[in-house]
Amino acid sequence: MSHPEHETPQDLAAAYALGALSPEETKEFEAFLKGSPEAQREVAEYREIGALLALTGSDAAPSPGLRDRVVSRMHGHIFPAAAPARASGPVARPGPAWGAMAAGLLAAVGLGFGYVQMREVTDLRKEISRVREQYNNISGILAERDATIKQLVGPGVQLFQLTASGDPNPAIQLFWDRAQNHAVVHGHKLKAVPQGKAYQLWFIKDGSPVPSVTFKPDPTGDVHLEQISVPADGELSAAAVTLEPEAGSAQPTSPILLVGKLKES
Amino acid sequence: MIRLRAHGHSATPGPITLSRQPGLMRSTATSPAPTSDTELIARAAGGDERAMGDLYDRYGQVLYAVAYRIVGQRADAEEVVLDSFAQAWRDATRFESARGSVAGWLTTIARSRALDLVRARGRRDRITATAAAERPDSSPAMGGWRADPSLGVEHAERRAAVQLALESLSPPQRRAIELAFYDGLSQSEIAELLQEPLGTIKTRVRLGMQKLREYLRPFYFERGP
């Protein structure tokens, strides 16, 4: 592979759009960018690539209530906290809805009561918004639990145990959804890891270890991980856990701590 | 409708052809022209909160997908999406279509907020968990999206194109770009993580992104005038 020995500022456009430049490089490139319409176009185009890459982020869907929460948060910004935010932008937000509503209210109740009425309306809206947010948060939590339960008990999901020589503790339960090639992992009684270290999950495919996620247990020794991708091609015989550097390893560097077969007995 | 043709086995990156069949996307001759993204942003800048709802219908799933991939938890990902739309609402008046599409702008906000959240909570383990995870390559794209079925199809088609384009990259190129995009690592950090020379990583990022640009030009989200 060739190395960028004669790197030009233009060469940094892709990395800049990805946010992958160092702070110093970013500063230098932004100075260059101001005077280069061509580089500005390139950065804009690479940002489109970023938007497209986002599509491959995850299959997970947000809870159905999220849209309402998004819109209700807009309410929170329109009423009464909106004015300072609008004033801070280069182009002032006209705020026609707020202006029309305020004018209507003042006309209806008279200037004397207008202020009090508006305060009451504002308070009520804030209260409704708060309650709605609480409701949506609870709905989100329940939806998350439902999704987790579905991942654990869905058709085609199989449970495998990863243990140390068959001992019940510590252990990891691996729920493998073969249809989706995803797994959910729940571990318990795991020992705390040393500083700079983490557990790493491995899938043994065609006899070779394939690196998967790294993780650390919480203070009680539990860990719960979702949306773990399972290698799709080849024959999976087992899954194992080793202790690795925090950033993970490409190959195991320490003895296997937990292991379990991934074949139906 | 996007036609995707891959030559060779997916595990062996080879030449791919991506083309879009004209006239079969959401904007057909028989349906009214949809409001453009830039029009929606302009309406939001004018205080129309329904415009933000419409933008959520178009891009809420996209933002959630990238947020979830980065933060790894539903509740956090939803918080990122909420904050991102709130920021877009506040900054709508500053949006400049000449600098890119609304989708690109929203995605940049969401990705930045998600990475900030991970960094703020010191959840490096979460980053490495997602970084080390292999990418799903056979799951249905955007299967859970309900807001607008036609958009779900459109996103799915785009996503398939992106996956094919990613498969056309060499694994080291793909890895470098994913570590930068999803884990917010700088090229220097990637070089350190992979124990490769910095120049090699820079080349991988640059050539990989150039290749993606070449393949994915027909699939960009709406651009401003």
PDB file of C-alpha atoms in Angstrom, chain B:
ATOM      1  CA  MET B   1     -36.055   1.078  -7.164  1.00  0.00           C
ATOM      2  CA  ILE B   2     -32.377   0.460  -7.010  1.00  0.00           C
ATOM      3  CA  ARG B   3     -30.831  -2.399  -8.879  1.00  0.00           C
ATOM      4  CA  LEU B   4     -27.962  -4.051  -7.149  1.00  0.00           C
ATOM      5  CA  ARG B   5     -25.680  -6.430  -8.909  1.00  0.00           C
ATOM      6  CA  ALA B   6     -22.706  -7.945  -7.231  1.00  0.00           C
ATOM      7  CA  HIS B   7     -20.229  -9.946  -9.221  1.00  0.00           C
ATOM      8  CA  GLY B   8     -18.538 -12.723  -7.329  1.00  0.00           C
ATOM      9  CA  HIS B   9     -19.054 -13.992  -3.812  1.00  0.00           C
ATOM     10  CA  SER B  10     -19.754 -11.408  -1.184  1.00  0.00           C
ATOM     11  CA  ALA B  11     -16.823 -12.567   0.899  1.00  0.00           C
ATOM     12  CA  THR B  12     -14.504 -11.774  -1.983  1.00  0.00           C
ATOM     13  CA  PRO B  13     -14.646  -8.088  -2.766  1.00  0.00           C
ATOM     14  CA  GLY B  14     -14.970  -7.655  -6.484  1.00  0.00           C
ATOM     15  CA  PRO B  15     -16.365  -5.159  -8.925  1.00  0.00           C
ATOM     16  CA  ILE B  16     -19.944  -4.187  -8.232  1.00  0.00           C
ATOM     17  CA  THR B  17     -22.441  -2.345 -10.316  1.00  0.00           C
ATOM     18  CA  LEU B  18     -24.935  -0.110  -8.602  1.00  0.00           C
ATOM     19  CA  SER B  19     -27.583   1.596 -10.617  1.00  0.00           C
ATOM     20  CA  ARG B  20     -30.890   3.165  -9.883  1.00  0.00           C
ATOM     21  CA  GLN B  21     -33.868   2.368 -12.065  1.00  0.00           C
ATOM     22  CA  PRO B  22     -35.306   5.793 -12.860  1.00  0.00           C
ATOM     23  CA  GLY B  23     -38.898   6.669 -12.127  1.00  0.00           C
ATOM     24  CA  LEU B  24     -39.612   4.033  -9.527  1.00  0.00           C
ATOM     25  CA  MET B  25     -38.586   5.899  -6.432  1.00  0.00           C
ATOM     26  CA  ARG B  26     -41.049   7.525  -4.110  1.00  0.00           C
ATOM     27  CA  SER B  27     -41.624  10.552  -6.347  1.00  0.00           C
ATOM     28  CA  THR B  28     -43.730   9.129  -9.148  1.00  0.00           C
ATOM     29  CA  ALA B  29     -45.715  10.949 -11.775  1.00  0.00           C
ATOM     30  CA  THR B  30     -49.002   9.939 -10.184  1.00  0.00           C
ATOM     31  CA  SER B  31     -48.250  11.082  -6.649  1.00  0.00           C
ATOM     32  CA  PRO B  32     -47.924  14.709  -5.568  1.00  0.00           C
ATOM     33  CA  ALA B  33     -44.367  15.963  -5.317  1.00  0.00           C
ATOM     34  CA  PRO B  34     -43.247  15.503  -1.713  1.00  0.00           C
ATOM     35  CA  THR B  35     -42.030  18.472   0.247  1.00  0.00           C
ATOM     36  CA  SER B  36     -38.272  18.647  -0.063  1.00  0.00           C
ATOM     37  CA  ASP B  37     -36.069  18.302   2.972  1.00  0.00           C
ATOM     38  CA  THR B  38     -34.794  21.833   2.580  1.00  0.00           C
ATOM     39  CA  GLU B  39     -38.378  23.116   2.499  1.00  0.00           C
ATOM     40  CA  LEU B  40     -39.061  21.246   5.727  1.00  0.00           C
ATOM     41  CA  ILE B  41     -36.006  22.805   7.346  1.00  0.00           C
ATOM     42  CA  ALA B  42     -37.119  26.229   6.164  1.00  0.00           C
ATOM     43  CA  ARG B  43     -40.529  25.597   7.713  1.00  0.00           C
ATOM     44  CA  ALA B  44     -38.891  24.469  10.937  1.00  0.00           C
ATOM     45  CA  ALA B  45     -36.796  27.628  10.915  1.00  0.00           C
ATOM     46  CA  GLY B  46     -40.094  29.509  10.679  1.00  0.00           C
ATOM     47  CA  GLY B  47     -41.380  27.805  13.825  1.00  0.00           C
ATOM     48  CA  ASP B  48     -43.419  24.996  12.232  1.00  0.00           C
ATOM     49  CA  GLU B  49     -42.930  22.057  14.554  1.00  0.00           C
ATOM     50  CA  ARG B  50     -44.878  19.737  12.246  1.00  0.00           C
ATOM     51  CA  ALA B  51     -41.986  20.054   9.824  1.00  0.00           C
ATOM     52  CA  MET B  52     -39.745  18.462  12.447  1.00  0.00           C
ATOM     53  CA  GLY B  53     -42.259  15.633  12.777  1.00  0.00           C
ATOM     54  CA  ASP B  54     -42.056  15.131   9.025  1.00  0.00           C
ATOM     55  CA  LEU B  55     -38.266  15.111   9.172  1.00  0.00           C
ATOM     56  CA  TYR B  56     -38.445  12.553  11.953  1.00  0.00           C
ATOM     57  CA  ASP B  57     -40.634  10.379   9.718  1.00  0.00           C
ATOM     58  CA  ARG B  58     -37.971  10.561   7.026  1.00  0.00           C
ATOM     59  CA  TYR B  59     -34.804  10.289   9.037  1.00  0.00           C
ATOM     60  CA  GLY B  60     -35.687   9.231  12.574  1.00  0.00           C
ATOM     61  CA  GLN B  61     -34.759   5.635  11.800  1.00  0.00           C
ATOM     62  CA  VAL B  62     -31.498   6.646  10.146  1.00  0.00           C
ATOM     63  CA  LEU B  63     -30.479   8.698  13.155  1.00  0.00           C
ATOM     64  CA  TYR B  64     -31.558   5.956  15.521  1.00  0.00           C
ATOM     65  CA  ALA B  65     -29.569   3.364  13.568  1.00  0.00           C
ATOM     66  CA  VAL B  66     -26.329   5.286  13.800  1.00  0.00           C
ATOM     67  CA  ALA B  67     -26.962   6.300  17.416  1.00  0.00           C
ATOM     68  CA  TYR B  68     -27.734   2.737  18.452  1.00  0.00           C
ATOM     69  CA  ARG B  69     -24.630   1.429  16.722  1.00  0.00           C
ATOM     70  CA  ILE B  70     -22.507   3.926  18.619  1.00  0.00           C
ATOM     71  CA  VAL B  71     -24.077   3.944  22.086  1.00  0.00           C
ATOM     72  CA  GLY B  72     -25.304   0.337  22.082  1.00  0.00           C
ATOM     73  CA  GLN B  73     -28.409   0.872  24.203  1.00  0.00           C
ATOM     74  CA  ARG B  74     -31.950   1.676  23.216  1.00  0.00           C
ATOM     75  CA  ALA B  75     -32.603   4.285  25.890  1.00  0.00           C
ATOM     76  CA  ASP B  76     -29.358   6.127  25.129  1.00  0.00           C
ATOM     77  CA  ALA B  77     -29.931   5.924  21.390  1.00  0.00           C
ATOM     78  CA  GLU B  78     -33.409   7.397  21.776  1.00  0.00           C
ATOM     79  CA  GLU B  79     -32.020  10.185  23.937  1.00  0.00           C
ATOM     80  CA  VAL B  80     -29.491  10.936  21.213  1.00  0.00           C
ATOM     81  CA  VAL B  81     -32.259  11.099  18.611  1.00  0.00           C
ATOM     82  CA  LEU B  82     -34.313  13.401  20.851  1.00  0.00           C
ATOM     83  CA  ASP B  83     -31.355  15.702  21.445  1.00  0.00           C
ATOM     84  CA  SER B  84     -30.420  15.681  17.776  1.00  0.00           C
ATOM     85  CA  PHE B  85     -33.841  16.807  16.603  1.00  0.00           C
ATOM     86  CA  ALA B  86     -33.940  19.388  19.386  1.00  0.00           C
ATOM     87  CA  GLN B  87     -30.592  20.734  18.184  1.00  0.00           C
ATOM     88  CA  ALA B  88     -31.774  20.697  14.570  1.00  0.00           C
ATOM     89  CA  TRP B  89     -34.853  22.633  15.672  1.00  0.00           C
ATOM     90  CA  ARG B  90     -32.735  25.226  17.438  1.00  0.00           C
ATOM     91  CA  ASP B  91     -30.217  25.484  14.598  1.00  0.00           C
ATOM     92  CA  ALA B  92     -32.617  25.224  11.651  1.00  0.00           C
ATOM     93  CA  THR B  93     -32.020  28.859  10.776  1.00  0.00           C
ATOM     94  CA  ARG B  94     -28.310  28.118  10.384  1.00  0.00           C
ATOM     95  CA  PHE B  95     -28.729  25.246   7.962  1.00  0.00           C
ATOM     96  CA  GLU B  96     -26.988  25.905   4.645  1.00  0.00           C
ATOM     97  CA  SER B  97     -28.020  23.655   1.796  1.00  0.00           C
ATOM     98  CA  ALA B  98     -24.812  24.496  -0.081  1.00  0.00           C
ATOM     99  CA  ARG B  99     -22.885  22.581   2.576  1.00  0.00           C
ATOM    100  CA  GLY B 100     -24.774  19.337   2.075  1.00  0.00           C
ATOM    101  CA  SER B 101     -28.102  17.614   2.417  1.00  0.00           C
ATOM    102  CA  VAL B 102     -30.440  17.766   5.376  1.00  0.00           C
ATOM    103  CA  ALA B 103     -29.854  14.047   5.886  1.00  0.00           C
ATOM    104  CA  GLY B 104     -26.104  14.595   6.031  1.00  0.00           C
ATOM    105  CA  TRP B 105     -26.544  17.469   8.455  1.00  0.00           C
ATOM    106  CA  LEU B 106     -28.876  15.524  10.755  1.00  0.00           C
ATOM    107  CA  THR B 107     -26.632  12.478  10.658  1.00  0.00           C
ATOM    108  CA  THR B 108     -23.603  14.557  11.549  1.00  0.00           C
ATOM    109  CA  ILE B 109     -25.474  15.981  14.553  1.00  0.00           C
ATOM    110  CA  ALA B 110     -26.646  12.563  15.742  1.00  0.00           C
ATOM    111  CA  ARG B 111     -23.273  10.892  15.282  1.00  0.00           C
ATOM    112  CA  SER B 112     -21.527  13.703  17.100  1.00  0.00           C
ATOM    113  CA  ARG B 113     -23.997  13.573  20.006  1.00  0.00           C
ATOM    114  CA  ALA B 114     -23.758   9.805  20.253  1.00  0.00           C
ATOM    115  CA  LEU B 115     -19.961   9.901  20.361  1.00  0.00           C
ATOM    116  CA  ASP B 116     -20.104  12.707  22.932  1.00  0.00           C
ATOM    117  CA  LEU B 117     -22.416  10.595  25.085  1.00  0.00           C
ATOM    118  CA  VAL B 118     -20.116   7.616  24.959  1.00  0.00           C
ATOM    119  CA  ARG B 119     -17.080   9.747  25.747  1.00  0.00           C
ATOM    120  CA  ALA B 120     -18.866  11.605  28.539  1.00  0.00           C
ATOM    121  CA  ARG B 121     -19.865   8.429  30.265  1.00  0.00           C
ATOM    122  CA  GLY B 122     -16.430   6.946  29.865  1.00  0.00           C
ATOM    123  CA  ARG B 123     -17.930   3.872  28.329  1.00  0.00           C
ATOM    124  CA  ARG B 124     -14.950   2.860  26.339  1.00  0.00           C
ATOM    125  CA  ASP B 125     -16.017  -0.720  26.753  1.00  0.00           C
ATOM    126  CA  ARG B 126     -19.167   0.087  24.841  1.00  0.00           C
ATOM    127  CA  ILE B 127     -17.168   1.559  22.010  1.00  0.00           C
ATOM    128  CA  THR B 128     -14.898  -1.410  21.744  1.00  0.00           C
ATOM    129  CA  ALA B 129     -17.852  -3.741  22.044  1.00  0.00           C
ATOM    130  CA  THR B 130     -19.445  -2.247  18.978  1.00  0.00           C
ATOM    131  CA  ALA B 131     -16.121  -1.836  17.214  1.00  0.00           C
ATOM    132  CA  ALA B 132     -15.205  -5.453  17.611  1.00  0.00           C
ATOM    133  CA  ALA B 133     -18.633  -6.741  16.654  1.00  0.00           C
ATOM    134  CA  GLU B 134     -18.895  -8.068  13.161  1.00  0.00           C
ATOM    135  CA  ARG B 135     -21.438  -6.392  10.982  1.00  0.00           C
ATOM    136  CA  PRO B 136     -24.664  -8.180  10.145  1.00  0.00           C
ATOM    137  CA  ASP B 137     -24.758  -8.967   6.475  1.00  0.00           C
ATOM    138  CA  SER B 138     -27.954 -10.843   5.973  1.00  0.00           C
ATOM    139  CA  SER B 139     -30.539  -9.228   8.171  1.00  0.00           C
ATOM    140  CA  PRO B 140     -33.536  -7.417   6.720  1.00  0.00           C
ATOM    141  CA  ALA B 141     -32.773  -3.764   6.310  1.00  0.00           C
ATOM    142  CA  MET B 142     -34.864  -1.339   8.293  1.00  0.00           C
ATOM    143  CA  GLY B 143     -37.485  -3.994   8.792  1.00  0.00           C
ATOM    144  CA  GLY B 144     -38.971  -2.342  11.834  1.00  0.00           C
ATOM    145  CA  TRP B 145     -39.609   1.061  10.294  1.00  0.00           C
ATOM    146  CA  ARG B 146     -43.259   1.920  10.202  1.00  0.00           C
ATOM    147  CA  ALA B 147     -43.604   5.662   9.745  1.00  0.00           C
ATOM    148  CA  ASP B 148     -43.649   5.660   5.958  1.00  0.00           C
ATOM    149  CA  PRO B 149     -43.513   2.306   4.196  1.00  0.00           C
ATOM    150  CA  SER B 150     -42.206   3.828   0.973  1.00  0.00           C
ATOM    151  CA  LEU B 151     -39.388   5.474   2.890  1.00  0.00           C
ATOM    152  CA  GLY B 152     -38.641   2.174   4.561  1.00  0.00           C
ATOM    153  CA  VAL B 153     -38.186   0.623   1.124  1.00  0.00           C
ATOM    154  CA  GLU B 154     -36.124   3.553  -0.068  1.00  0.00           C
ATOM    155  CA  HIS B 155     -33.863   3.405   2.964  1.00  0.00           C
ATOM    156  CA  ALA B 156     -33.570  -0.361   2.559  1.00  0.00           C
ATOM    157  CA  GLU B 157     -32.526   0.038  -1.057  1.00  0.00           C
ATOM    158  CA  ARG B 158     -29.972   2.655  -0.174  1.00  0.00           C
ATOM    159  CA  ARG B 159     -28.712   0.524   2.646  1.00  0.00           C
ATOM    160  CA  ALA B 160     -28.271  -2.465   0.369  1.00  0.00           C
ATOM    161  CA  ALA B 161     -26.269  -0.270  -1.978  1.00  0.00           C
ATOM    162  CA  VAL B 162     -24.093   0.938   0.887  1.00  0.00           C
ATOM    163  CA  GLN B 163     -23.474  -2.612   2.065  1.00  0.00           C
ATOM    164  CA  LEU B 164     -22.440  -3.676  -1.402  1.00  0.00           C
ATOM    165  CA  ALA B 165     -20.186  -0.660  -1.706  1.00  0.00           C
ATOM    166  CA  LEU B 166     -18.629  -1.474   1.668  1.00  0.00           C
ATOM    167  CA  GLU B 167     -18.036  -5.037   0.534  1.00  0.00           C
ATOM    168  CA  SER B 168     -16.141  -3.685  -2.451  1.00  0.00           C
ATOM    169  CA  LEU B 169     -13.552  -2.193  -0.092  1.00  0.00           C
ATOM    170  CA  SER B 170     -10.667  -4.220   1.184  1.00  0.00           C
ATOM    171  CA  PRO B 171     -11.314  -5.389   4.781  1.00  0.00           C
ATOM    172  CA  PRO B 172      -8.570  -3.086   6.154  1.00  0.00           C
ATOM    173  CA  GLN B 173     -10.095  -0.088   4.320  1.00  0.00           C
ATOM    174  CA  ARG B 174     -13.546  -0.956   5.634  1.00  0.00           C
ATOM    175  CA  ARG B 175     -12.242  -1.440   9.159  1.00  0.00           C
ATOM    176  CA  ALA B 176     -10.459   1.924   9.175  1.00  0.00           C
ATOM    177  CA  ILE B 177     -13.560   3.767   7.954  1.00  0.00           C
ATOM    178  CA  GLU B 178     -15.837   2.018  10.436  1.00  0.00           C
ATOM    179  CA  LEU B 179     -13.522   2.764  13.338  1.00  0.00           C
ATOM    180  CA  ALA B 180     -13.520   6.426  12.333  1.00  0.00           C
ATOM    181  CA  PHE B 181     -17.237   6.689  11.665  1.00  0.00           C
ATOM    182  CA  TYR B 182     -18.763   4.565  14.398  1.00  0.00           C
ATOM    183  CA  ASP B 183     -16.122   4.844  17.084  1.00  0.00           C
ATOM    184  CA  GLY B 184     -15.017   8.403  16.511  1.00  0.00           C
ATOM    185  CA  LEU B 185     -11.367   7.418  16.418  1.00  0.00           C
ATOM    186  CA  SER B 186      -8.864   9.705  14.748  1.00  0.00           C
ATOM    187  CA  GLN B 187      -6.529   8.276  12.151  1.00  0.00           C
ATOM    188  CA  SER B 188      -3.730   8.364  14.723  1.00  0.00           C
ATOM    189  CA  GLU B 189      -5.863   6.429  17.216  1.00  0.00           C
ATOM    190  CA  ILE B 190      -6.770   3.888  14.551  1.00  0.00           C
ATOM    191  CA  ALA B 191      -3.106   3.449  13.687  1.00  0.00           C
ATOM    192  CA  GLU B 192      -2.321   2.893  17.346  1.00  0.00           C
ATOM    193  CA  LEU B 193      -5.215   0.469  17.842  1.00  0.00           C
ATOM    194  CA  LEU B 194      -4.360  -1.594  14.788  1.00  0.00           C
ATOM    195  CA  GLN B 195      -0.604  -1.185  15.269  1.00  0.00           C
ATOM    196  CA  GLU B 196      -0.194   0.036  11.713  1.00  0.00           C
ATOM    197  CA  PRO B 197       1.774   3.029  10.371  1.00  0.00           C
ATOM    198  CA  LEU B 198      -0.238   6.259  10.370  1.00  0.00           C
ATOM    199  CA  GLY B 199       0.440   6.748   6.658  1.00  0.00           C
ATOM    200  CA  THR B 200      -1.107   3.382   5.905  1.00  0.00           C
ATOM    201  CA  ILE B 201      -4.259   4.263   7.810  1.00  0.00           C
ATOM    202  CA  LYS B 202      -4.510   7.635   6.075  1.00  0.00           C
ATOM    203  CA  THR B 203      -4.246   5.954   2.710  1.00  0.00           C
ATOM    204  CA  ARG B 204      -6.872   3.389   3.624  1.00  0.00           C
ATOM    205  CA  VAL B 205      -9.312   6.064   4.772  1.00  0.00           C
ATOM    206  CA  ARG B 206      -8.729   8.272   1.743  1.00  0.00           C
ATOM    207  CA  LEU B 207      -8.896   5.534  -0.884  1.00  0.00           C
ATOM    208  CA  GLY B 208     -11.779   3.788   0.836  1.00  0.00           C
ATOM    209  CA  MET B 209     -13.841   6.953   0.998  1.00  0.00           C
ATOM    210  CA  GLN B 210     -13.002   7.795  -2.608  1.00  0.00           C
ATOM    211  CA  LYS B 211     -14.249   4.387  -3.636  1.00  0.00           C
ATOM    212  CA  LEU B 212     -17.446   4.748  -1.613  1.00  0.00           C
ATOM    213  CA  ARG B 213     -18.015   8.144  -3.202  1.00  0.00           C
ATOM    214  CA  GLU B 214     -17.573   6.667  -6.634  1.00  0.00           C
ATOM    215  CA  TYR B 215     -20.081   3.894  -5.985  1.00  0.00           C
ATOM    216  CA  LEU B 216     -22.613   5.797  -3.944  1.00  0.00           C
ATOM    217  CA  ARG B 217     -23.032   9.030  -5.896  1.00  0.00           C
ATOM    218  CA  PRO B 218     -26.361   7.872  -7.375  1.00  0.00           C
ATOM    219  CA  PHE B 219     -27.705   7.202  -3.901  1.00  0.00           C
ATOM    220  CA  TYR B 220     -27.133  10.492  -2.137  1.00  0.00           C
ATOM    221  CA  PHE B 221     -30.000  11.885  -0.141  1.00  0.00           C
ATOM    222  CA  GLU B 222     -31.617  15.020  -1.422  1.00  0.00           C
ATOM    223  CA  ARG B 223     -29.227  17.888  -2.024  1.00  0.00           C
ATOM    224  CA  GLY B 224     -30.134  21.526  -1.782  1.00  0.00           C
ATOM    225  CA  PRO B 225     -30.369  23.834  -4.803  1.00  0.00           C
TER     226      PRO B 225
END
